[in-house]
Amino acid sequence: QQQVKQSPQSLIVQKGGISIINCAYENTAFDYFPWYQQFPGKGPALLIAIRPDVSEKKEGRFTISFNKSAKQFSLHIMDSQPGDSATYFCAASPHAGNNRKLIWGLGTSLAVNP
Amino acid sequence: DTGVSQDPRHKITKRGQNVTFRCDPISEHNRLYWYRQTLGQGPEFLTYFQNEAQLEKSRLLSDRFSAERPKGSFSTLEIQRTEQGDSAMYLCASSSGQEGTQYFGPGTRLTVL
């Protein structure tokens, strides 16, 4: 059973548009929610992360919105650019001592058309 | 470059052979993770080290898999008697501090023929 559910599986956006990717989780022990960007043949790179004590975090064109009661969080990419075309993963980490292993969604393949 | 490095980047092997991968974490990071990623999927946790101690192993890590971090610095992941189902990208990540942001290496792509 997928502990972190991510949608959509793929997304096509025009240059300058807003890309929105959603994730949902069930485990209330999760307390750290990062988003990673991955290009083909490369390892994931951290984009932005949030903890449940805030409802929104913004870094440049990337914003995470977090809804603790609904157990959902989303990534918004403003002014999407062709260079943003990549696979995006949401993840969650339970608070379990020092092991912060990440539980991942299945990914969203984003294509930004020029 | 002081990021996480992995070697080799690609490995092609025949079924039944043994393979070993190496991960060099960011130098001051005491935590090291191995994940496996198959095509079209998110990474799956395999194992975790804090310094030289292996503190958790996933059920995905069969007895053909072994990982070490002998001096709390670099780590190796060995797969014995490889099977075609082992074909995947093997990712290493390191972290430190309470927040534990994980920084990933470029991965080792394993193909078992």
PDB file of C-alpha atoms in Angstrom:
ATOM      1  CA  GLN A   1       0.000   0.000   0.000  1.00  0.00           C
ATOM      2  CA  GLN A   2       1.395   3.353  -1.068  1.00  0.00           C
ATOM      3  CA  GLN A   3       1.945   5.405   2.070  1.00  0.00           C
ATOM      4  CA  VAL A   4       2.367   8.629   0.102  1.00  0.00           C
ATOM      5  CA  LYS A   5       0.003   9.088  -2.827  1.00  0.00           C
ATOM      6  CA  GLN A   6       1.023  11.533  -5.528  1.00  0.00           C
ATOM      7  CA  SER A   7      -0.950  12.980  -8.420  1.00  0.00           C
ATOM      8  CA  PRO A   8      -1.026  13.567 -11.282  1.00  0.00           C
ATOM      9  CA  GLN A   9       1.303  10.985 -12.790  1.00  0.00           C
ATOM     10  CA  SER A  10       2.141  13.391 -15.608  1.00  0.00           C
ATOM     11  CA  LEU A  11       1.557  17.058 -16.268  1.00  0.00           C
ATOM     12  CA  ILE A  12       1.955  19.310 -19.283  1.00  0.00           C
ATOM     13  CA  VAL A  13       2.078  23.069 -18.721  1.00  0.00           C
ATOM     14  CA  GLN A  14       2.726  26.004 -20.979  1.00  0.00           C
ATOM     15  CA  LYS A  15       5.705  28.261 -20.311  1.00  0.00           C
ATOM     16  CA  GLY A  16       4.741  30.865 -17.749  1.00  0.00           C
ATOM     17  CA  GLY A  17       1.933  28.774 -16.324  1.00  0.00           C
ATOM     18  CA  ILE A  18       1.500  27.294 -12.853  1.00  0.00           C
ATOM     19  CA  SER A  19       2.335  23.642 -12.228  1.00  0.00           C
ATOM     20  CA  ILE A  20       0.528  22.020  -9.316  1.00  0.00           C
ATOM     21  CA  ILE A  21       1.362  18.585  -7.911  1.00  0.00           C
ATOM     22  CA  ASN A  22      -0.515  17.054  -5.007  1.00  0.00           C
ATOM     23  CA  CYS A  23       0.350  14.501  -2.354  1.00  0.00           C
ATOM     24  CA  ALA A  24      -1.594  12.829   0.415  1.00  0.00           C
ATOM     25  CA  TYR A  25      -0.501  10.680   3.313  1.00  0.00           C
ATOM     26  CA  GLU A  26      -2.086   8.588   6.050  1.00  0.00           C
ATOM     27  CA  ASN A  27       0.602   8.144   8.676  1.00  0.00           C
ATOM     28  CA  THR A  28       0.273  10.878  11.302  1.00  0.00           C
ATOM     29  CA  ALA A  29       3.809  10.087  12.460  1.00  0.00           C
ATOM     30  CA  PHE A  30       5.153  11.841   9.372  1.00  0.00           C
ATOM     31  CA  ASP A  31       6.601  15.200  10.349  1.00  0.00           C
ATOM     32  CA  TYR A  32       8.862  16.234   7.489  1.00  0.00           C
ATOM     33  CA  PHE A  33       7.743  16.664   3.887  1.00  0.00           C
ATOM     34  CA  PRO A  34      10.323  17.388   1.202  1.00  0.00           C
ATOM     35  CA  TRP A  35       9.931  17.759  -2.533  1.00  0.00           C
ATOM     36  CA  TYR A  36      12.674  16.501  -4.824  1.00  0.00           C
ATOM     37  CA  GLN A  37      13.370  17.192  -8.494  1.00  0.00           C
ATOM     38  CA  GLN A  38      15.002  14.523 -10.614  1.00  0.00           C
ATOM     39  CA  PHE A  39      16.381  14.773 -14.143  1.00  0.00           C
ATOM     40  CA  PRO A  40      16.946  11.624 -16.232  1.00  0.00           C
ATOM     41  CA  GLY A  41      20.045   9.738 -15.149  1.00  0.00           C
ATOM     42  CA  LYS A  42      20.591  11.930 -12.089  1.00  0.00           C
ATOM     43  CA  GLY A  43      19.943  11.566  -8.390  1.00  0.00           C
ATOM     44  CA  PRO A  44      17.066  13.474  -6.765  1.00  0.00           C
ATOM     45  CA  ALA A  45      17.818  17.048  -5.710  1.00  0.00           C
ATOM     46  CA  LEU A  46      15.999  18.723  -2.815  1.00  0.00           C
ATOM     47  CA  LEU A  47      13.769  21.577  -3.924  1.00  0.00           C
ATOM     48  CA  ILE A  48      11.942  22.647  -0.810  1.00  0.00           C
ATOM     49  CA  ALA A  49      10.690  21.044   2.401  1.00  0.00           C
ATOM     50  CA  ILE A  50       8.102  21.793   5.072  1.00  0.00           C
ATOM     51  CA  ARG A  51       7.155  20.703   8.575  1.00  0.00           C
ATOM     52  CA  PRO A  52       3.550  20.446   9.828  1.00  0.00           C
ATOM     53  CA  ASP A  53       3.796  23.520  12.051  1.00  0.00           C
ATOM     54  CA  VAL A  54       3.501  25.839   9.033  1.00  0.00           C
ATOM     55  CA  SER A  55       0.849  25.899   6.309  1.00  0.00           C
ATOM     56  CA  GLU A  56       2.948  27.369   3.524  1.00  0.00           C
ATOM     57  CA  LYS A  57       6.565  27.809   2.572  1.00  0.00           C
ATOM     58  CA  LYS A  58       7.877  29.688  -0.427  1.00  0.00           C
ATOM     59  CA  GLU A  59      11.297  29.645  -2.002  1.00  0.00           C
ATOM     60  CA  GLY A  60      11.594  31.588  -5.230  1.00  0.00           C
ATOM     61  CA  ARG A  61       9.109  30.184  -7.744  1.00  0.00           C
ATOM     62  CA  PHE A  62       8.403  27.089  -5.602  1.00  0.00           C
ATOM     63  CA  THR A  63       5.735  27.009  -2.902  1.00  0.00           C
ATOM     64  CA  ILE A  64       4.595  24.161  -0.658  1.00  0.00           C
ATOM     65  CA  SER A  65       1.075  24.337   0.750  1.00  0.00           C
ATOM     66  CA  PHE A  66       0.376  22.049   3.701  1.00  0.00           C
ATOM     67  CA  ASN A  67      -3.005  21.019   5.104  1.00  0.00           C
ATOM     68  CA  LYS A  68      -2.428  19.057   8.293  1.00  0.00           C
ATOM     69  CA  SER A  69      -6.084  18.218   8.956  1.00  0.00           C
ATOM     70  CA  ALA A  70      -6.555  16.844   5.448  1.00  0.00           C
ATOM     71  CA  LYS A  71      -3.120  15.190   5.467  1.00  0.00           C
ATOM     72  CA  GLN A  72      -2.315  16.717   2.117  1.00  0.00           C
ATOM     73  CA  PHE A  73       0.446  18.860   0.739  1.00  0.00           C
ATOM     74  CA  SER A  74       1.143  20.302  -2.672  1.00  0.00           C
ATOM     75  CA  LEU A  75       3.888  21.868  -4.740  1.00  0.00           C
ATOM     76  CA  HIS A  76       3.196  24.938  -6.836  1.00  0.00           C
ATOM     77  CA  ILE A  77       5.698  26.020  -9.467  1.00  0.00           C
ATOM     78  CA  MET A  78       4.984  29.560 -10.568  1.00  0.00           C
ATOM     79  CA  ASP A  79       6.048  30.913 -13.963  1.00  0.00           C
ATOM     80  CA  SER A  80       6.983  27.405 -15.119  1.00  0.00           C
ATOM     81  CA  GLN A  81       9.951  27.239 -17.482  1.00  0.00           C
ATOM     82  CA  PRO A  82      11.102  24.578 -19.964  1.00  0.00           C
ATOM     83  CA  GLY A  83      14.101  23.963 -17.661  1.00  0.00           C
ATOM     84  CA  ASP A  84      11.648  22.824 -14.986  1.00  0.00           C
ATOM     85  CA  SER A  85      10.784  19.790 -17.114  1.00  0.00           C
ATOM     86  CA  ALA A  86      11.719  16.890 -14.850  1.00  0.00           C
ATOM     87  CA  THR A  87      10.194  14.314 -12.530  1.00  0.00           C
ATOM     88  CA  TYR A  88       9.037  15.634  -9.165  1.00  0.00           C
ATOM     89  CA  PHE A  89       8.700  13.477  -6.076  1.00  0.00           C
ATOM     90  CA  CYS A  90       7.020  14.244  -2.814  1.00  0.00           C
ATOM     91  CA  ALA A  91       8.243  12.366   0.211  1.00  0.00           C
ATOM     92  CA  ALA A  92       7.565  12.085   3.908  1.00  0.00           C
ATOM     93  CA  SER A  93       9.655  11.131   6.866  1.00  0.00           C
ATOM     94  CA  PRO A  94       8.433   9.756  10.169  1.00  0.00           C
ATOM     95  CA  HIS A  95       9.844  11.013  13.416  1.00  0.00           C
ATOM     96  CA  ALA A  96      11.571   7.834  14.535  1.00  0.00           C
ATOM     97  CA  GLY A  97      14.694   8.605  16.457  1.00  0.00           C
ATOM     98  CA  ASN A  98      17.532   9.619  14.216  1.00  0.00           C
ATOM     99  CA  ASN A  99      16.477   7.557  11.208  1.00  0.00           C
ATOM    100  CA  ARG A 100      14.796   9.991   8.856  1.00  0.00           C
ATOM    101  CA  LYS A 101      14.202   7.513   6.061  1.00  0.00           C
ATOM    102  CA  LEU A 102      12.078   8.949   3.305  1.00  0.00           C
ATOM    103  CA  ILE A 103       8.854   7.397   2.057  1.00  0.00           C
ATOM    104  CA  TRP A 104       8.297   8.511  -1.539  1.00  0.00           C
ATOM    105  CA  GLY A 105       5.413   9.127  -3.862  1.00  0.00           C
ATOM    106  CA  LEU A 106       5.496   7.592  -7.337  1.00  0.00           C
ATOM    107  CA  GLY A 107       6.520  10.831  -9.017  1.00  0.00           C
ATOM    108  CA  THR A 108       5.055  13.324 -11.467  1.00  0.00           C
ATOM    109  CA  SER A 109       6.604  13.805 -14.869  1.00  0.00           C
ATOM    110  CA  LEU A 110       6.359  17.508 -15.709  1.00  0.00           C
ATOM    111  CA  ALA A 111       6.770  18.840 -19.229  1.00  0.00           C
ATOM    112  CA  VAL A 112       6.801  22.593 -19.756  1.00  0.00           C
ATOM    113  CA  ASN A 113       6.166  23.559 -23.357  1.00  0.00           C
ATOM    114  CA  PRO A 114       8.043  26.590 -24.706  1.00  0.00           C
TER     115      PRO A 114
ATOM    116  CA  ASP B   1      32.831  19.311  -5.473  1.00  0.00           C
ATOM    117  CA  THR B   2      31.801  18.337  -1.944  1.00  0.00           C
ATOM    118  CA  GLY B   3      28.573  16.548  -2.781  1.00  0.00           C
ATOM    119  CA  VAL B   4      27.756  12.869  -2.460  1.00  0.00           C
ATOM    120  CA  SER B   5      29.637  10.735  -4.956  1.00  0.00           C
ATOM    121  CA  GLN B   6      28.941   7.192  -6.110  1.00  0.00           C
ATOM    122  CA  ASP B   7      31.043   4.742  -8.049  1.00  0.00           C
ATOM    123  CA  PRO B   8      30.594   3.258 -10.547  1.00  0.00           C
ATOM    124  CA  ARG B   9      27.920   5.254 -12.324  1.00  0.00           C
ATOM    125  CA  HIS B  10      26.934   2.284 -14.455  1.00  0.00           C
ATOM    126  CA  LYS B  11      27.425  -1.447 -14.008  1.00  0.00           C
ATOM    127  CA  ILE B  12      26.409  -4.203 -16.378  1.00  0.00           C
ATOM    128  CA  THR B  13      26.774  -7.720 -15.063  1.00  0.00           C
ATOM    129  CA  LYS B  14      25.618 -11.226 -15.807  1.00  0.00           C
ATOM    130  CA  ARG B  15      23.121 -13.011 -13.620  1.00  0.00           C
ATOM    131  CA  GLY B  16      24.821 -14.798 -10.762  1.00  0.00           C
ATOM    132  CA  GLN B  17      27.786 -12.440 -10.499  1.00  0.00           C
ATOM    133  CA  ASN B  18      28.589 -10.338  -7.437  1.00  0.00           C
ATOM    134  CA  VAL B  19      28.739  -6.560  -7.621  1.00  0.00           C
ATOM    135  CA  THR B  20      29.872  -3.876  -5.192  1.00  0.00           C
ATOM    136  CA  PHE B  21      29.005  -0.196  -5.197  1.00  0.00           C
ATOM    137  CA  ARG B  22      30.676   2.600  -3.280  1.00  0.00           C
ATOM    138  CA  CYS B  23      29.230   5.793  -1.807  1.00  0.00           C
ATOM    139  CA  ASP B  24      31.231   8.722  -0.462  1.00  0.00           C
ATOM    140  CA  PRO B  25      28.958  11.004   1.577  1.00  0.00           C
ATOM    141  CA  ILE B  26      29.415  14.681   2.295  1.00  0.00           C
ATOM    142  CA  SER B  27      32.360  14.702   4.688  1.00  0.00           C
ATOM    143  CA  GLU B  28      30.714  15.976   7.876  1.00  0.00           C
ATOM    144  CA  HIS B  29      27.535  13.915   7.491  1.00  0.00           C
ATOM    145  CA  ASN B  30      27.116  11.139  10.021  1.00  0.00           C
ATOM    146  CA  ARG B  31      23.995   9.565   8.502  1.00  0.00           C
ATOM    147  CA  LEU B  32      24.026   7.571   5.298  1.00  0.00           C
ATOM    148  CA  TYR B  33      21.116   5.981   3.444  1.00  0.00           C
ATOM    149  CA  TRP B  34      20.816   3.570   0.534  1.00  0.00           C
ATOM    150  CA  TYR B  35      17.726   3.556  -1.664  1.00  0.00           C
ATOM    151  CA  ARG B  36      16.755   1.612  -4.769  1.00  0.00           C
ATOM    152  CA  GLN B  37      14.815   3.138  -7.634  1.00  0.00           C
ATOM    153  CA  THR B  38      13.268   1.249 -10.523  1.00  0.00           C
ATOM    154  CA  LEU B  39      12.028   2.885 -13.710  1.00  0.00           C
ATOM    155  CA  GLY B  40       8.939   4.994 -13.193  1.00  0.00           C
ATOM    156  CA  GLN B  41       8.951   4.586  -9.434  1.00  0.00           C
ATOM    157  CA  GLY B  42      10.037   6.597  -6.457  1.00  0.00           C
ATOM    158  CA  PRO B  43      13.091   5.500  -4.494  1.00  0.00           C
ATOM    159  CA  GLU B  44      12.604   2.773  -1.882  1.00  0.00           C
ATOM    160  CA  PHE B  45      14.515   2.756   1.382  1.00  0.00           C
ATOM    161  CA  LEU B  46      17.045  -0.067   1.753  1.00  0.00           C
ATOM    162  CA  THR B  47      19.217   0.660   4.765  1.00  0.00           C
ATOM    163  CA  TYR B  48      20.497   3.375   7.122  1.00  0.00           C
ATOM    164  CA  PHE B  49      23.783   3.988   8.908  1.00  0.00           C
ATOM    165  CA  GLN B  50      24.556   6.352  11.713  1.00  0.00           C
ATOM    166  CA  ASN B  51      28.323   6.651  11.737  1.00  0.00           C
ATOM    167  CA  GLU B  52      29.525   3.051  11.298  1.00  0.00           C
ATOM    168  CA  ALA B  53      26.450   1.403  12.807  1.00  0.00           C
ATOM    169  CA  GLN B  54      23.829  -0.069  10.484  1.00  0.00           C
ATOM    170  CA  LEU B  55      20.667   0.740  12.389  1.00  0.00           C
ATOM    171  CA  GLU B  56      17.892  -0.330  10.044  1.00  0.00           C
ATOM    172  CA  LYS B  57      17.483  -2.665   7.096  1.00  0.00           C
ATOM    173  CA  SER B  58      14.401  -2.827   4.917  1.00  0.00           C
ATOM    174  CA  ARG B  59      12.709  -6.130   4.216  1.00  0.00           C
ATOM    175  CA  LEU B  60      13.601  -5.364   0.598  1.00  0.00           C
ATOM    176  CA  LEU B  61      17.207  -6.115   1.509  1.00  0.00           C
ATOM    177  CA  SER B  62      17.420  -9.872   1.066  1.00  0.00           C
ATOM    178  CA  ASP B  63      20.319 -11.889   2.440  1.00  0.00           C
ATOM    179  CA  ARG B  64      22.077 -11.464  -0.902  1.00  0.00           C
ATOM    180  CA  PHE B  65      22.540  -7.789  -0.064  1.00  0.00           C
ATOM    181  CA  SER B  66      25.050  -6.490   2.439  1.00  0.00           C
ATOM    182  CA  ALA B  67      26.107  -2.961   3.268  1.00  0.00           C
ATOM    183  CA  GLU B  68      28.968  -1.651   5.322  1.00  0.00           C
ATOM    184  CA  ARG B  69      30.313   1.649   6.528  1.00  0.00           C
ATOM    185  CA  PRO B  70      33.496   0.526   8.241  1.00  0.00           C
ATOM    186  CA  LYS B  71      34.918   3.821   9.476  1.00  0.00           C
ATOM    187  CA  GLY B  72      31.804   5.924   9.451  1.00  0.00           C
ATOM    188  CA  SER B  73      32.824   7.575   6.197  1.00  0.00           C
ATOM    189  CA  PHE B  74      32.306   5.842   2.835  1.00  0.00           C
ATOM    190  CA  SER B  75      29.887   2.956   2.461  1.00  0.00           C
ATOM    191  CA  THR B  76      29.712  -0.083   0.208  1.00  0.00           C
ATOM    192  CA  LEU B  77      26.682  -2.026  -0.965  1.00  0.00           C
ATOM    193  CA  GLU B  78      27.324  -5.560  -2.217  1.00  0.00           C
ATOM    194  CA  ILE B  79      24.877  -7.742  -4.076  1.00  0.00           C
ATOM    195  CA  GLN B  80      25.748 -11.413  -4.322  1.00  0.00           C
ATOM    196  CA  ARG B  81      24.418 -13.787  -6.963  1.00  0.00           C
ATOM    197  CA  THR B  82      22.697 -11.001  -8.859  1.00  0.00           C
ATOM    198  CA  GLU B  83      19.271 -11.579 -10.385  1.00  0.00           C
ATOM    199  CA  GLN B  84      17.541  -9.734 -13.208  1.00  0.00           C
ATOM    200  CA  GLY B  85      15.152  -8.247 -10.673  1.00  0.00           C
ATOM    201  CA  ASP B  86      18.083  -6.440  -9.071  1.00  0.00           C
ATOM    202  CA  SER B  87      18.350  -4.167 -12.110  1.00  0.00           C
ATOM    203  CA  ALA B  88      17.705  -0.670 -10.803  1.00  0.00           C
ATOM    204  CA  MET B  89      19.306   2.629  -9.881  1.00  0.00           C
ATOM    205  CA  TYR B  90      20.975   2.430  -6.475  1.00  0.00           C
ATOM    206  CA  LEU B  91      21.011   5.785  -4.733  1.00  0.00           C
ATOM    207  CA  CYS B  92      23.025   6.915  -1.755  1.00  0.00           C
ATOM    208  CA  ALA B  93      22.147   9.916   0.404  1.00  0.00           C
ATOM    209  CA  SER B  94      23.749  11.529   3.412  1.00  0.00           C
ATOM    210  CA  SER B  95      22.547  13.904   6.084  1.00  0.00           C
ATOM    211  CA  SER B  96      23.401  15.431   9.426  1.00  0.00           C
ATOM    212  CA  GLY B  97      21.735  17.355  12.200  1.00  0.00           C
ATOM    213  CA  GLN B  98      18.248  17.159  13.604  1.00  0.00           C
ATOM    214  CA  GLU B  99      16.446  18.176  10.408  1.00  0.00           C
ATOM    215  CA  GLY B 100      18.216  15.503   8.448  1.00  0.00           C
ATOM    216  CA  THR B 101      17.896  16.933   4.954  1.00  0.00           C
ATOM    217  CA  GLN B 102      19.126  14.186   2.675  1.00  0.00           C
ATOM    218  CA  TYR B 103      21.474  14.973  -0.190  1.00  0.00           C
ATOM    219  CA  PHE B 104      21.665  12.403  -2.923  1.00  0.00           C
ATOM    220  CA  GLY B 105      24.453  11.177  -5.110  1.00  0.00           C
ATOM    221  CA  PRO B 106      24.061  10.590  -8.854  1.00  0.00           C
ATOM    222  CA  GLY B 107      23.305   6.905  -8.362  1.00  0.00           C
ATOM    223  CA  THR B 108      24.690   3.674  -9.769  1.00  0.00           C
ATOM    224  CA  ARG B 109      22.660   2.169 -12.590  1.00  0.00           C
ATOM    225  CA  LEU B 110      22.820  -1.640 -12.394  1.00  0.00           C
ATOM    226  CA  THR B 111      21.800  -3.800 -15.326  1.00  0.00           C
ATOM    227  CA  VAL B 112      21.735  -7.560 -14.798  1.00  0.00           C
ATOM    228  CA  LEU B 113      21.667  -9.545 -18.045  1.00  0.00           C
TER     229      LEU B 113
END
